[in-house]
């Protein structure tokens, strides 16, 4: 039986036609998918701009399903989950990105940074620390160090905080010497609590050398010297404070008065306090002066001098407390009302977040800022 080549000749056009139809169908399907993915993506952006986060998440999930290889969609979706507080879902998205083998190194670094932020926002500080440490040598290195510094400060890990601050200080982020001095003061406080005053003294001396214009190391050193019975050294430390950080003397005025009385240096301390008050009128300085003045009448006149310089309800209340009023029956009631009214005025207020406290903080418990509390009371601001 001879082979009929007629069928071969007829098969070529048929095969060509079928191939052409298949290619057209594939191209059509590809165009449909390409149109669908951007449409869902832009729909998500529109919802996001209108602050409709639930709808935006649904749109981005649809876009990711249509185009699972697009990393930008994953980043957008993960960031949305983090902003909504859905940290577990954000972690899953970014971990999925990290597991992809086709991810470029810049995208991998970006995913690692996003994952670290997820852990940080979720309060998983140990996992956040590990994730941030992996960003050394990447474009996100500086941001990672700042985040690590925040973690170590919150956990009071002053050793690691000092290491990170030193690295940041050597880069373009400016000087971190004042913050490092605060860390040394914190370590000195821990040493005092543990009974190691020698180590505490050494740490405070290092802090003074590192940040000479910072008031805290000198004040803490004077307190420790006073506790150790070295009143003369404590007085000299506070005299140095008046020269290098005069605003800090407002916080140490009461300490200075106590040290002067213990060491018989009332005249020296009184002269220093009066000179400081001439430059910076403060109720704290007035209180210390009143404590050191030997004549009670002269002492009470300082409240009047303060009232002449500025209207102070606190000074008025303290002056009235020592006056002999004709209506003694109601004196106690008036005094109690004044004391109640002046309590809020004697607080300190953080300049960064407005957190108020009866004591002065070097590290704000509200916003975690350093040196954000002025040395003056609320009434004097």
Short mmCIF file of C-alpha atoms in Angstrom, two decimals, residues 13-360:
data_model
loop_
_atom_site.label_atom_id
_atom_site.label_comp_id
_atom_site.label_asym_id
_atom_site.label_seq_id
_atom_site.Cartn_x
_atom_site.Cartn_y
_atom_site.Cartn_z
CA UNK A 13 -2.46 24.12 7.00
CA UNK A 14 -4.55 22.49 9.68
CA UNK A 15 -1.62 22.37 12.15
CA UNK A 16 -0.69 25.97 11.33
CA UNK A 17 -4.26 27.11 11.91
CA UNK A 18 -4.51 25.28 15.25
CA UNK A 19 -1.18 26.76 16.43
CA UNK A 20 -2.24 30.24 15.43
CA UNK A 21 -5.53 29.88 17.32
CA UNK A 22 -3.74 28.58 20.42
CA UNK A 23 -1.31 31.50 20.42
CA UNK A 24 -4.15 33.94 20.06
CA UNK A 25 -5.97 32.38 22.99
CA UNK A 26 -2.80 32.52 25.13
CA UNK A 27 -2.21 36.17 24.28
CA UNK A 28 -5.79 37.01 25.02
CA UNK A 29 -5.62 35.27 28.40
CA UNK A 30 -2.36 37.06 29.21
CA UNK A 31 -3.85 40.43 28.34
CA UNK A 32 -6.88 39.70 30.52
CA UNK A 33 -4.65 38.78 33.48
CA UNK A 34 -2.45 41.83 32.97
CA UNK A 35 -5.49 44.06 32.91
CA UNK A 36 -6.99 42.46 36.02
CA UNK A 37 -3.88 42.76 38.21
CA UNK A 38 -3.30 46.51 37.71
CA UNK A 39 -7.02 47.15 38.02
CA UNK A 40 -7.14 45.49 41.44
CA UNK A 41 -3.91 47.24 42.43
CA UNK A 42 -5.17 50.71 41.55
CA UNK A 43 -8.49 49.94 43.19
CA UNK A 44 -6.59 49.18 46.39
CA UNK A 45 -4.64 52.43 46.14
CA UNK A 46 -7.87 54.35 45.69
CA UNK A 47 -9.37 52.77 48.80
CA UNK A 48 -6.15 53.50 50.69
CA UNK A 49 -6.19 57.17 49.73
CA UNK A 50 -9.79 57.37 50.93
CA UNK A 51 -8.75 55.74 54.24
CA UNK A 52 -10.91 52.68 53.55
CA UNK A 53 -8.43 50.13 54.80
CA UNK A 54 -10.75 47.10 54.86
CA UNK A 55 -11.65 47.53 51.20
CA UNK A 56 -8.00 48.25 50.34
CA UNK A 57 -6.90 44.99 51.95
CA UNK A 58 -9.50 43.04 49.99
CA UNK A 59 -8.35 44.66 46.75
CA UNK A 60 -4.68 43.96 47.43
CA UNK A 61 -5.41 40.33 48.35
CA UNK A 62 -7.21 40.00 44.99
CA UNK A 63 -4.22 41.58 43.23
CA UNK A 64 -1.78 39.24 44.96
CA UNK A 65 -3.85 36.22 43.94
CA UNK A 66 -3.87 37.39 40.30
CA UNK A 67 -0.15 38.16 40.31
CA UNK A 68 1.58 36.30 43.18
CA UNK A 69 5.07 37.14 41.89
CA UNK A 70 4.72 40.92 42.36
CA UNK A 71 6.66 41.86 45.49
CA UNK A 72 5.28 45.42 45.63
CA UNK A 73 1.79 44.07 46.23
CA UNK A 74 3.09 41.99 49.13
CA UNK A 75 4.81 45.02 50.66
CA UNK A 76 1.67 47.11 50.34
CA UNK A 77 -0.45 44.37 51.90
CA UNK A 78 2.00 43.74 54.76
CA UNK A 79 2.24 47.44 55.59
CA UNK A 80 -1.53 47.72 55.65
CA UNK A 81 -1.80 44.81 58.07
CA UNK A 82 0.82 46.43 60.33
CA UNK A 83 -0.97 49.78 60.33
CA UNK A 84 -4.20 48.06 61.33
CA UNK A 85 -2.48 46.24 64.19
CA UNK A 86 -2.82 42.82 62.52
CA UNK A 87 0.82 42.00 63.19
CA UNK A 88 0.52 38.23 62.77
CA UNK A 89 -0.83 38.62 59.23
CA UNK A 90 1.85 41.20 58.44
CA UNK A 91 4.55 38.80 59.63
CA UNK A 92 3.13 36.01 57.46
CA UNK A 93 3.18 38.24 54.37
CA UNK A 94 6.76 39.38 54.91
CA UNK A 95 8.01 35.91 55.86
CA UNK A 96 6.45 34.59 52.65
CA UNK A 97 8.39 37.23 50.75
CA UNK A 98 11.62 36.26 52.51
CA UNK A 99 11.13 32.61 51.53
CA UNK A 100 11.04 33.37 47.80
CA UNK A 101 14.16 32.36 45.93
CA UNK A 102 13.69 34.83 43.08
CA UNK A 103 13.78 37.92 45.33
CA UNK A 104 16.56 40.42 44.57
CA UNK A 105 18.91 41.45 47.37
CA UNK A 106 17.46 44.99 47.71
CA UNK A 107 13.96 43.52 47.96
CA UNK A 108 15.17 40.93 50.47
CA UNK A 109 16.70 43.70 52.63
CA UNK A 110 13.46 45.64 52.40
CA UNK A 111 11.44 42.58 53.42
CA UNK A 112 13.80 41.97 56.35
CA UNK A 113 13.32 45.57 57.50
CA UNK A 114 9.53 45.28 57.18
CA UNK A 115 9.58 42.03 59.17
CA UNK A 116 11.63 43.69 61.93
CA UNK A 117 9.09 46.51 62.12
CA UNK A 118 6.29 43.95 62.43
CA UNK A 119 7.98 42.34 65.42
CA UNK A 120 8.76 45.74 66.95
CA UNK A 121 5.17 46.98 66.66
CA UNK A 122 3.90 43.69 68.08
CA UNK A 123 6.13 44.10 71.16
CA UNK A 124 8.19 40.99 70.35
CA UNK A 125 11.43 42.72 71.26
CA UNK A 126 13.69 39.66 71.19
CA UNK A 127 12.58 38.70 67.66
CA UNK A 128 12.73 42.35 66.58
CA UNK A 129 16.29 42.61 67.88
CA UNK A 130 17.38 39.52 65.95
CA UNK A 131 15.72 40.79 62.77
CA UNK A 132 17.27 44.25 63.12
CA UNK A 133 20.74 42.80 63.73
CA UNK A 134 20.52 41.10 60.32
CA UNK A 135 20.26 44.52 58.65
CA UNK A 136 23.90 45.41 59.38
CA UNK A 137 25.64 46.34 56.14
CA UNK A 138 22.38 47.04 54.28
CA UNK A 139 20.79 50.37 53.22
CA UNK A 140 18.52 50.02 56.28
CA UNK A 141 21.45 49.84 58.71
CA UNK A 142 21.01 53.29 60.26
CA UNK A 143 17.25 52.86 60.73
CA UNK A 144 17.87 49.45 62.29
CA UNK A 145 20.38 50.90 64.75
CA UNK A 146 17.97 53.61 65.85
CA UNK A 147 15.30 50.97 66.41
CA UNK A 148 17.77 48.80 68.33
CA UNK A 149 18.69 51.79 70.49
CA UNK A 150 15.02 52.26 71.34
CA UNK A 151 14.71 48.57 72.27
CA UNK A 152 17.74 48.64 74.55
CA UNK A 153 16.57 51.82 76.25
CA UNK A 154 13.12 50.36 76.89
CA UNK A 155 14.64 47.19 78.31
CA UNK A 156 17.28 49.18 80.25
CA UNK A 157 20.11 47.26 78.59
CA UNK A 158 22.57 50.11 78.95
CA UNK A 159 25.61 48.12 77.82
CA UNK A 160 24.15 47.32 74.38
CA UNK A 161 22.64 50.81 74.20
CA UNK A 162 26.11 52.29 74.67
CA UNK A 163 27.49 50.11 71.87
CA UNK A 164 24.77 51.14 69.41
CA UNK A 165 24.99 54.82 70.39
CA UNK A 166 28.75 54.73 69.73
CA UNK A 167 28.13 53.32 66.24
CA UNK A 168 25.48 55.95 65.51
CA UNK A 169 27.76 58.69 66.79
CA UNK A 170 30.47 57.64 64.33
CA UNK A 171 28.03 57.98 61.41
CA UNK A 172 26.16 61.04 60.14
CA UNK A 173 23.55 61.09 62.91
CA UNK A 174 25.38 63.68 65.03
CA UNK A 175 26.73 63.36 68.54
CA UNK A 176 25.33 60.80 70.97
CA UNK A 177 27.71 61.78 73.79
CA UNK A 178 24.95 63.25 76.00
CA UNK A 179 22.87 60.09 75.66
CA UNK A 180 25.90 57.90 76.40
CA UNK A 181 26.52 60.00 79.51
CA UNK A 182 22.95 59.29 80.61
CA UNK A 183 23.61 55.57 80.14
CA UNK A 184 26.66 55.84 82.40
CA UNK A 185 24.53 57.61 85.03
CA UNK A 186 21.98 54.78 84.83
CA UNK A 187 24.76 52.23 85.28
CA UNK A 188 26.10 54.24 88.22
CA UNK A 189 22.67 54.13 89.85
CA UNK A 190 22.60 50.34 89.44
CA UNK A 191 26.08 50.10 90.99
CA UNK A 192 25.01 52.18 93.98
CA UNK A 193 21.99 49.91 94.47
CA UNK A 194 24.35 46.93 94.39
CA UNK A 195 26.67 48.57 96.94
CA UNK A 196 29.55 49.16 94.52
CA UNK A 197 30.18 52.87 95.08
CA UNK A 198 33.67 52.70 93.55
CA UNK A 199 32.26 51.59 90.21
CA UNK A 200 29.52 54.22 90.48
CA UNK A 201 32.04 57.01 91.07
CA UNK A 202 34.09 55.84 88.09
CA UNK A 203 31.03 55.74 85.81
CA UNK A 204 29.97 59.25 86.86
CA UNK A 205 33.44 60.65 86.24
CA UNK A 206 33.37 59.11 82.75
CA UNK A 207 29.97 60.69 82.14
CA UNK A 208 31.26 64.12 83.18
CA UNK A 209 34.23 63.79 80.83
CA UNK A 210 31.98 62.63 77.99
CA UNK A 211 29.39 65.44 78.33
CA UNK A 212 30.80 68.32 80.40
CA UNK A 213 27.78 70.56 79.78
CA UNK A 214 25.28 67.96 81.00
CA UNK A 215 23.85 68.64 84.46
CA UNK A 216 22.88 65.10 85.45
CA UNK A 217 26.35 63.55 86.01
CA UNK A 218 27.38 66.39 88.31
CA UNK A 219 24.12 66.27 90.28
CA UNK A 220 24.33 62.47 90.66
CA UNK A 221 27.98 62.71 91.66
CA UNK A 222 27.19 65.35 94.31
CA UNK A 223 24.41 63.14 95.71
CA UNK A 224 26.73 60.15 95.93
CA UNK A 225 29.54 62.18 97.50
CA UNK A 226 27.08 63.50 100.07
CA UNK A 227 25.91 59.95 100.85
CA UNK A 228 29.53 58.93 101.40
CA UNK A 229 30.01 61.81 103.85
CA UNK A 230 32.28 63.76 101.48
CA UNK A 231 30.39 67.02 101.88
CA UNK A 232 33.28 69.25 100.80
CA UNK A 233 33.70 67.31 97.56
CA UNK A 234 29.95 67.44 96.99
CA UNK A 235 29.95 71.22 97.47
CA UNK A 236 32.80 71.63 94.98
CA UNK A 237 30.91 69.48 92.47
CA UNK A 238 27.86 71.73 92.73
CA UNK A 239 30.03 74.83 92.39
CA UNK A 240 31.29 73.33 89.14
CA UNK A 241 27.67 72.68 88.11
CA UNK A 242 26.87 76.39 88.43
CA UNK A 243 29.65 77.18 85.94
CA UNK A 244 29.08 74.42 83.34
CA UNK A 245 25.30 73.92 83.49
CA UNK A 246 23.71 76.77 85.49
CA UNK A 247 20.15 75.70 84.67
CA UNK A 248 20.88 72.42 86.45
CA UNK A 249 21.37 74.26 89.74
CA UNK A 250 17.60 74.74 89.93
CA UNK A 251 17.27 70.96 90.32
CA UNK A 252 20.09 70.79 92.87
CA UNK A 253 19.18 73.84 94.97
CA UNK A 254 17.69 71.80 97.82
CA UNK A 255 20.66 69.39 97.74
CA UNK A 256 23.07 72.33 97.85
CA UNK A 257 21.32 73.76 100.92
CA UNK A 258 21.49 70.41 102.73
CA UNK A 259 25.17 69.91 101.88
CA UNK A 260 26.03 73.46 102.98
CA UNK A 261 24.28 72.99 106.32
CA UNK A 262 26.03 69.66 106.91
CA UNK A 263 29.46 71.10 106.08
CA UNK A 264 29.07 74.50 107.66
CA UNK A 265 29.27 76.27 104.29
CA UNK A 266 26.01 78.21 104.48
CA UNK A 267 27.57 81.52 103.46
CA UNK A 268 29.22 80.10 100.34
CA UNK A 269 26.05 78.30 99.25
CA UNK A 270 23.86 81.34 99.98
CA UNK A 271 26.06 83.56 97.83
CA UNK A 272 25.90 81.04 94.99
CA UNK A 273 22.12 80.69 95.22
CA UNK A 274 21.53 84.44 95.26
CA UNK A 275 23.78 84.94 92.23
CA UNK A 276 21.94 82.17 90.40
CA UNK A 277 18.53 83.64 91.33
CA UNK A 278 19.58 87.02 89.91
CA UNK A 279 20.03 85.34 86.52
CA UNK A 280 17.22 82.76 86.66
CA UNK A 281 14.38 83.54 89.13
CA UNK A 282 12.98 80.25 90.39
CA UNK A 283 10.86 79.11 93.31
CA UNK A 284 13.30 76.24 93.89
CA UNK A 285 16.15 78.69 94.41
CA UNK A 286 13.92 80.78 96.71
CA UNK A 287 13.16 77.71 98.84
CA UNK A 288 16.86 76.92 99.21
CA UNK A 289 17.68 80.56 100.09
CA UNK A 290 14.90 80.65 102.71
CA UNK A 291 16.31 77.47 104.21
CA UNK A 292 19.80 78.96 104.57
CA UNK A 293 18.85 82.48 105.74
CA UNK A 294 19.39 82.73 109.49
CA UNK A 295 16.87 85.53 110.07
CA UNK A 296 13.27 84.24 109.52
CA UNK A 297 11.97 87.72 108.65
CA UNK A 298 14.67 88.21 106.02
CA UNK A 299 14.01 84.72 104.70
CA UNK A 300 10.29 85.38 104.22
CA UNK A 301 10.99 88.62 102.41
CA UNK A 302 12.41 86.56 99.56
CA UNK A 303 8.89 85.45 98.69
CA UNK A 304 7.92 89.12 98.35
CA UNK A 305 10.97 89.79 96.15
CA UNK A 306 9.94 86.90 93.96
CA UNK A 307 6.40 88.26 93.67
CA UNK A 308 7.83 91.63 92.62
CA UNK A 309 9.67 89.94 89.74
CA UNK A 310 6.87 87.65 88.59
CA UNK A 311 3.31 86.76 89.56
CA UNK A 312 3.63 83.47 91.43
CA UNK A 313 0.73 81.77 93.18
CA UNK A 314 3.21 79.37 94.78
CA UNK A 315 5.26 82.20 96.31
CA UNK A 316 2.08 83.95 97.44
CA UNK A 317 0.86 80.79 99.17
CA UNK A 318 4.16 80.27 100.96
CA UNK A 319 4.28 83.90 102.10
CA UNK A 320 0.70 83.81 103.43
CA UNK A 321 1.50 80.58 105.31
CA UNK A 322 3.83 82.49 107.64
CA UNK A 323 1.71 85.60 108.08
CA UNK A 324 -0.33 86.43 111.16
CA UNK A 325 -3.75 87.24 109.72
CA UNK A 326 -6.53 88.96 111.67
CA UNK A 327 -9.05 86.29 110.76
CA UNK A 328 -7.08 83.30 112.05
CA UNK A 329 -10.25 81.23 112.08
CA UNK A 330 -10.32 81.07 108.29
CA UNK A 331 -6.56 81.20 107.72
CA UNK A 332 -6.25 77.41 107.64
CA UNK A 333 -9.07 77.11 105.10
CA UNK A 334 -7.51 79.71 102.81
CA UNK A 335 -4.12 78.08 103.14
CA UNK A 336 -5.48 74.65 102.31
CA UNK A 337 -7.18 76.04 99.20
CA UNK A 338 -3.95 77.72 98.09
CA UNK A 339 -1.93 74.55 98.65
CA UNK A 340 -4.43 72.58 96.58
CA UNK A 341 -4.35 75.15 93.78
CA UNK A 342 -0.55 75.29 93.63
CA UNK A 343 0.05 71.52 93.48
CA UNK A 344 -0.34 71.27 89.68
CA UNK A 345 1.85 74.36 89.24
CA UNK A 346 4.78 72.64 90.97
CA UNK A 347 4.95 69.82 88.43
CA UNK A 348 7.42 69.41 85.58
CA UNK A 349 6.16 69.05 81.99
CA UNK A 350 7.83 67.23 79.11
CA UNK A 351 8.41 69.64 76.23
CA UNK A 352 8.08 66.80 73.71
CA UNK A 353 4.82 65.10 74.71
CA UNK A 354 3.37 67.21 77.56
CA UNK A 355 3.61 64.41 80.17
CA UNK A 356 3.47 66.00 83.65
CA UNK A 357 5.12 64.67 86.79
CA UNK A 358 5.82 65.84 90.31
CA UNK A 359 9.48 64.93 89.88
CA UNK A 360 11.98 65.83 87.18
#
